[in-house]
Amino acid sequence: MQWSASLATGVDLIDQQHQELIKRINQLLEACNQGKGKEVVEEMLNFLEDYVKTHFRAEEKLQQDHHYPEYPTHKQLHDQFIQDIGNLKQQFESEGATLRLVVVINRKVVDWLTQHIMGADKALAAFLREGRSS
């Protein structure tokens, strides 16, 4: 997954965190592709799980501070993704760093993140740039 200008929201904090997430997802995928030890993949999954929670908290605080009307829906998307990461960890613990896990990470994590940034996060950024708060 590559960071590109098309993924930029224009909100520095969010963009910086998205760039770090993409970097870590790529490291996780590379570790799986190289058949690296269980410890490396587990460490990356743990980091990803923690970082996603940190990133989502920051985004959600922005939404609450600015009275973002789509907050409940956006938070629900975040909560579902956290659950998906937990499911990936369980799959890793039961199956190890398999090709199947790499495929699932690609499908769930990369696709979700790209779609979430292009949709929900860009809508949030537009709202914040407009300076509306009720």
PDB file of C-alpha atoms in Angstrom:
ATOM      1  CA  MET A   1       0.000   0.000   0.000  1.00  0.00           C
ATOM      2  CA  GLN A   2       1.398   3.387  -0.960  1.00  0.00           C
ATOM      3  CA  TRP A   3       0.654   6.772   0.563  1.00  0.00           C
ATOM      4  CA  SER A   4      -0.383   9.239  -2.117  1.00  0.00           C
ATOM      5  CA  ALA A   5      -1.802  12.720  -2.307  1.00  0.00           C
ATOM      6  CA  SER A   6      -5.186  11.183  -3.109  1.00  0.00           C
ATOM      7  CA  LEU A   7      -5.276   9.791   0.442  1.00  0.00           C
ATOM      8  CA  ALA A   8      -4.483  13.135   2.083  1.00  0.00           C
ATOM      9  CA  THR A   9      -7.330  14.625   4.085  1.00  0.00           C
ATOM     10  CA  GLY A  10      -5.668  17.987   4.670  1.00  0.00           C
ATOM     11  CA  VAL A  11      -5.808  17.499   8.447  1.00  0.00           C
ATOM     12  CA  ASP A  12      -2.155  17.123   9.465  1.00  0.00           C
ATOM     13  CA  LEU A  13      -2.695  14.923  12.526  1.00  0.00           C
ATOM     14  CA  ILE A  14      -4.941  12.507  10.653  1.00  0.00           C
ATOM     15  CA  ASP A  15      -2.649  12.385   7.607  1.00  0.00           C
ATOM     16  CA  GLN A  16       0.454  11.735   9.714  1.00  0.00           C
ATOM     17  CA  GLN A  17      -1.273   8.921  11.548  1.00  0.00           C
ATOM     18  CA  HIS A  18      -2.568   7.430   8.285  1.00  0.00           C
ATOM     19  CA  GLN A  19       0.972   7.472   6.879  1.00  0.00           C
ATOM     20  CA  GLU A  20       2.249   5.629   9.950  1.00  0.00           C
ATOM     21  CA  LEU A  21      -0.577   3.089   9.685  1.00  0.00           C
ATOM     22  CA  ILE A  22       0.255   2.430   6.039  1.00  0.00           C
ATOM     23  CA  LYS A  23       3.939   2.031   6.905  1.00  0.00           C
ATOM     24  CA  ARG A  24       3.119  -0.500   9.634  1.00  0.00           C
ATOM     25  CA  ILE A  25       0.634  -2.414   7.491  1.00  0.00           C
ATOM     26  CA  ASN A  26       3.314  -2.720   4.817  1.00  0.00           C
ATOM     27  CA  GLN A  27       5.799  -3.988   7.420  1.00  0.00           C
ATOM     28  CA  LEU A  28       3.264  -6.558   8.605  1.00  0.00           C
ATOM     29  CA  LEU A  29       2.587  -7.757   5.066  1.00  0.00           C
ATOM     30  CA  GLU A  30       6.310  -7.924   4.324  1.00  0.00           C
ATOM     31  CA  ALA A  31       6.939  -9.954   7.484  1.00  0.00           C
ATOM     32  CA  CYS A  32       4.217 -12.406   6.459  1.00  0.00           C
ATOM     33  CA  ASN A  33       5.488 -12.589   2.859  1.00  0.00           C
ATOM     34  CA  GLN A  34       9.028 -13.316   4.028  1.00  0.00           C
ATOM     35  CA  GLY A  35       7.858 -16.037   6.393  1.00  0.00           C
ATOM     36  CA  LYS A  36       9.395 -14.146   9.291  1.00  0.00           C
ATOM     37  CA  GLY A  37       9.088 -15.574  12.729  1.00  0.00           C
ATOM     38  CA  LYS A  38       5.868 -15.663  14.640  1.00  0.00           C
ATOM     39  CA  GLU A  39       7.245 -13.029  17.025  1.00  0.00           C
ATOM     40  CA  VAL A  40       7.680 -10.440  14.248  1.00  0.00           C
ATOM     41  CA  VAL A  41       4.186 -10.912  12.860  1.00  0.00           C
ATOM     42  CA  GLU A  42       2.689 -10.955  16.354  1.00  0.00           C
ATOM     43  CA  GLU A  43       4.567  -7.772  17.266  1.00  0.00           C
ATOM     44  CA  MET A  44       3.268  -6.042  14.134  1.00  0.00           C
ATOM     45  CA  LEU A  45      -0.313  -7.149  14.769  1.00  0.00           C
ATOM     46  CA  ASN A  46      -0.082  -5.919  18.368  1.00  0.00           C
ATOM     47  CA  PHE A  47       1.307  -2.573  17.233  1.00  0.00           C
ATOM     48  CA  LEU A  48      -1.373  -2.226  14.567  1.00  0.00           C
ATOM     49  CA  GLU A  49      -4.116  -2.986  17.082  1.00  0.00           C
ATOM     50  CA  ASP A  50      -2.777  -0.410  19.564  1.00  0.00           C
ATOM     51  CA  TYR A  51      -2.061   2.231  16.942  1.00  0.00           C
ATOM     52  CA  VAL A  52      -5.496   1.933  15.377  1.00  0.00           C
ATOM     53  CA  LYS A  53      -7.072   2.522  18.790  1.00  0.00           C
ATOM     54  CA  THR A  54      -4.851   5.579  19.366  1.00  0.00           C
ATOM     55  CA  HIS A  55      -5.603   6.959  15.908  1.00  0.00           C
ATOM     56  CA  PHE A  56      -9.325   6.367  16.237  1.00  0.00           C
ATOM     57  CA  ARG A  57      -9.423   8.074  19.640  1.00  0.00           C
ATOM     58  CA  ALA A  58      -7.747  11.145  18.134  1.00  0.00           C
ATOM     59  CA  GLU A  59     -10.171  11.209  15.201  1.00  0.00           C
ATOM     60  CA  GLU A  60     -13.167  10.684  17.457  1.00  0.00           C
ATOM     61  CA  LYS A  61     -12.064  13.485  19.782  1.00  0.00           C
ATOM     62  CA  LEU A  62     -11.862  15.843  16.798  1.00  0.00           C
ATOM     63  CA  GLN A  63     -15.346  14.782  15.787  1.00  0.00           C
ATOM     64  CA  GLN A  64     -16.764  15.327  19.258  1.00  0.00           C
ATOM     65  CA  ASP A  65     -14.970  18.653  19.736  1.00  0.00           C
ATOM     66  CA  HIS A  66     -16.455  19.938  16.469  1.00  0.00           C
ATOM     67  CA  HIS A  67     -19.901  18.363  16.942  1.00  0.00           C
ATOM     68  CA  TYR A  68     -19.535  16.307  13.773  1.00  0.00           C
ATOM     69  CA  PRO A  69     -23.038  15.077  12.869  1.00  0.00           C
ATOM     70  CA  GLU A  70     -21.726  11.793  11.396  1.00  0.00           C
ATOM     71  CA  TYR A  71     -19.826  10.889  14.578  1.00  0.00           C
ATOM     72  CA  PRO A  72     -22.014   7.897  15.589  1.00  0.00           C
ATOM     73  CA  THR A  73     -21.666   6.293  12.153  1.00  0.00           C
ATOM     74  CA  HIS A  74     -17.937   7.032  11.943  1.00  0.00           C
ATOM     75  CA  LYS A  75     -17.346   5.598  15.424  1.00  0.00           C
ATOM     76  CA  GLN A  76     -19.266   2.460  14.483  1.00  0.00           C
ATOM     77  CA  LEU A  77     -16.914   1.988  11.501  1.00  0.00           C
ATOM     78  CA  HIS A  78     -13.934   2.356  13.852  1.00  0.00           C
ATOM     79  CA  ASP A  79     -15.357  -0.122  16.347  1.00  0.00           C
ATOM     80  CA  GLN A  80     -15.942  -2.683  13.591  1.00  0.00           C
ATOM     81  CA  PHE A  81     -12.379  -2.294  12.338  1.00  0.00           C
ATOM     82  CA  ILE A  82     -10.970  -2.802  15.850  1.00  0.00           C
ATOM     83  CA  GLN A  83     -12.993  -6.010  16.025  1.00  0.00           C
ATOM     84  CA  ASP A  84     -11.641  -7.052  12.610  1.00  0.00           C
ATOM     85  CA  ILE A  85      -8.057  -6.543  13.821  1.00  0.00           C
ATOM     86  CA  GLY A  86      -8.862  -8.675  16.878  1.00  0.00           C
ATOM     87  CA  ASN A  87     -10.183 -11.380  14.563  1.00  0.00           C
ATOM     88  CA  LEU A  88      -6.963 -11.229  12.518  1.00  0.00           C
ATOM     89  CA  LYS A  89      -4.958 -11.693  15.716  1.00  0.00           C
ATOM     90  CA  GLN A  90      -7.045 -14.740  16.609  1.00  0.00           C
ATOM     91  CA  GLN A  91      -6.563 -16.137  13.113  1.00  0.00           C
ATOM     92  CA  PHE A  92      -2.812 -15.569  13.402  1.00  0.00           C
ATOM     93  CA  GLU A  93      -2.711 -17.277  16.799  1.00  0.00           C
ATOM     94  CA  SER A  94      -4.535 -20.323  15.473  1.00  0.00           C
ATOM     95  CA  GLU A  95      -2.956 -20.584  11.983  1.00  0.00           C
ATOM     96  CA  GLY A  96       0.316 -18.662  12.119  1.00  0.00           C
ATOM     97  CA  ALA A  97       1.701 -16.349   9.419  1.00  0.00           C
ATOM     98  CA  THR A  98       0.087 -18.160   6.489  1.00  0.00           C
ATOM     99  CA  LEU A  99      -0.537 -17.053   2.922  1.00  0.00           C
ATOM    100  CA  ARG A 100      -4.223 -17.046   3.816  1.00  0.00           C
ATOM    101  CA  LEU A 101      -3.531 -14.510   6.595  1.00  0.00           C
ATOM    102  CA  VAL A 102      -1.648 -12.261   4.152  1.00  0.00           C
ATOM    103  CA  VAL A 103      -4.613 -12.390   1.763  1.00  0.00           C
ATOM    104  CA  VAL A 104      -7.062 -11.596   4.567  1.00  0.00           C
ATOM    105  CA  ILE A 105      -4.891  -8.715   5.816  1.00  0.00           C
ATOM    106  CA  ASN A 106      -4.733  -7.332   2.294  1.00  0.00           C
ATOM    107  CA  ARG A 107      -8.455  -7.628   1.788  1.00  0.00           C
ATOM    108  CA  LYS A 108      -9.656  -6.448   5.184  1.00  0.00           C
ATOM    109  CA  VAL A 109      -7.013  -3.998   6.337  1.00  0.00           C
ATOM    110  CA  VAL A 110      -5.707  -2.424   3.138  1.00  0.00           C
ATOM    111  CA  ASP A 111      -9.067  -2.225   1.392  1.00  0.00           C
ATOM    112  CA  TRP A 112     -10.853  -1.009   4.518  1.00  0.00           C
ATOM    113  CA  LEU A 113      -8.270   1.657   5.255  1.00  0.00           C
ATOM    114  CA  THR A 114      -8.262   2.950   1.678  1.00  0.00           C
ATOM    115  CA  GLN A 115     -12.057   3.047   1.500  1.00  0.00           C
ATOM    116  CA  HIS A 116     -12.355   4.579   4.965  1.00  0.00           C
ATOM    117  CA  ILE A 117      -9.849   7.344   4.197  1.00  0.00           C
ATOM    118  CA  MET A 118     -11.393   8.096   0.794  1.00  0.00           C
ATOM    119  CA  GLY A 119     -14.919   8.144   2.193  1.00  0.00           C
ATOM    120  CA  ALA A 120     -15.497   8.754   5.890  1.00  0.00           C
ATOM    121  CA  ASP A 121     -12.212  10.507   6.695  1.00  0.00           C
ATOM    122  CA  LYS A 122     -12.335  12.828   3.690  1.00  0.00           C
ATOM    123  CA  ALA A 123     -15.904  13.774   4.625  1.00  0.00           C
ATOM    124  CA  LEU A 124     -14.737  14.525   8.175  1.00  0.00           C
ATOM    125  CA  ALA A 125     -11.812  16.593   6.880  1.00  0.00           C
ATOM    126  CA  ALA A 126     -14.115  18.596   4.607  1.00  0.00           C
ATOM    127  CA  PHE A 127     -16.387  19.288   7.562  1.00  0.00           C
ATOM    128  CA  LEU A 128     -13.440  20.418   9.697  1.00  0.00           C
ATOM    129  CA  ARG A 129     -12.066  22.642   6.918  1.00  0.00           C
ATOM    130  CA  GLU A 130     -15.430  24.305   6.508  1.00  0.00           C
ATOM    131  CA  GLY A 131     -15.173  25.242  10.169  1.00  0.00           C
ATOM    132  CA  ARG A 132     -18.735  24.275  10.892  1.00  0.00           C
ATOM    133  CA  SER A 133     -19.627  23.359  14.410  1.00  0.00           C
ATOM    134  CA  SER A 134     -23.007  23.479  15.964  1.00  0.00           C
TER     135      SER A 134
END
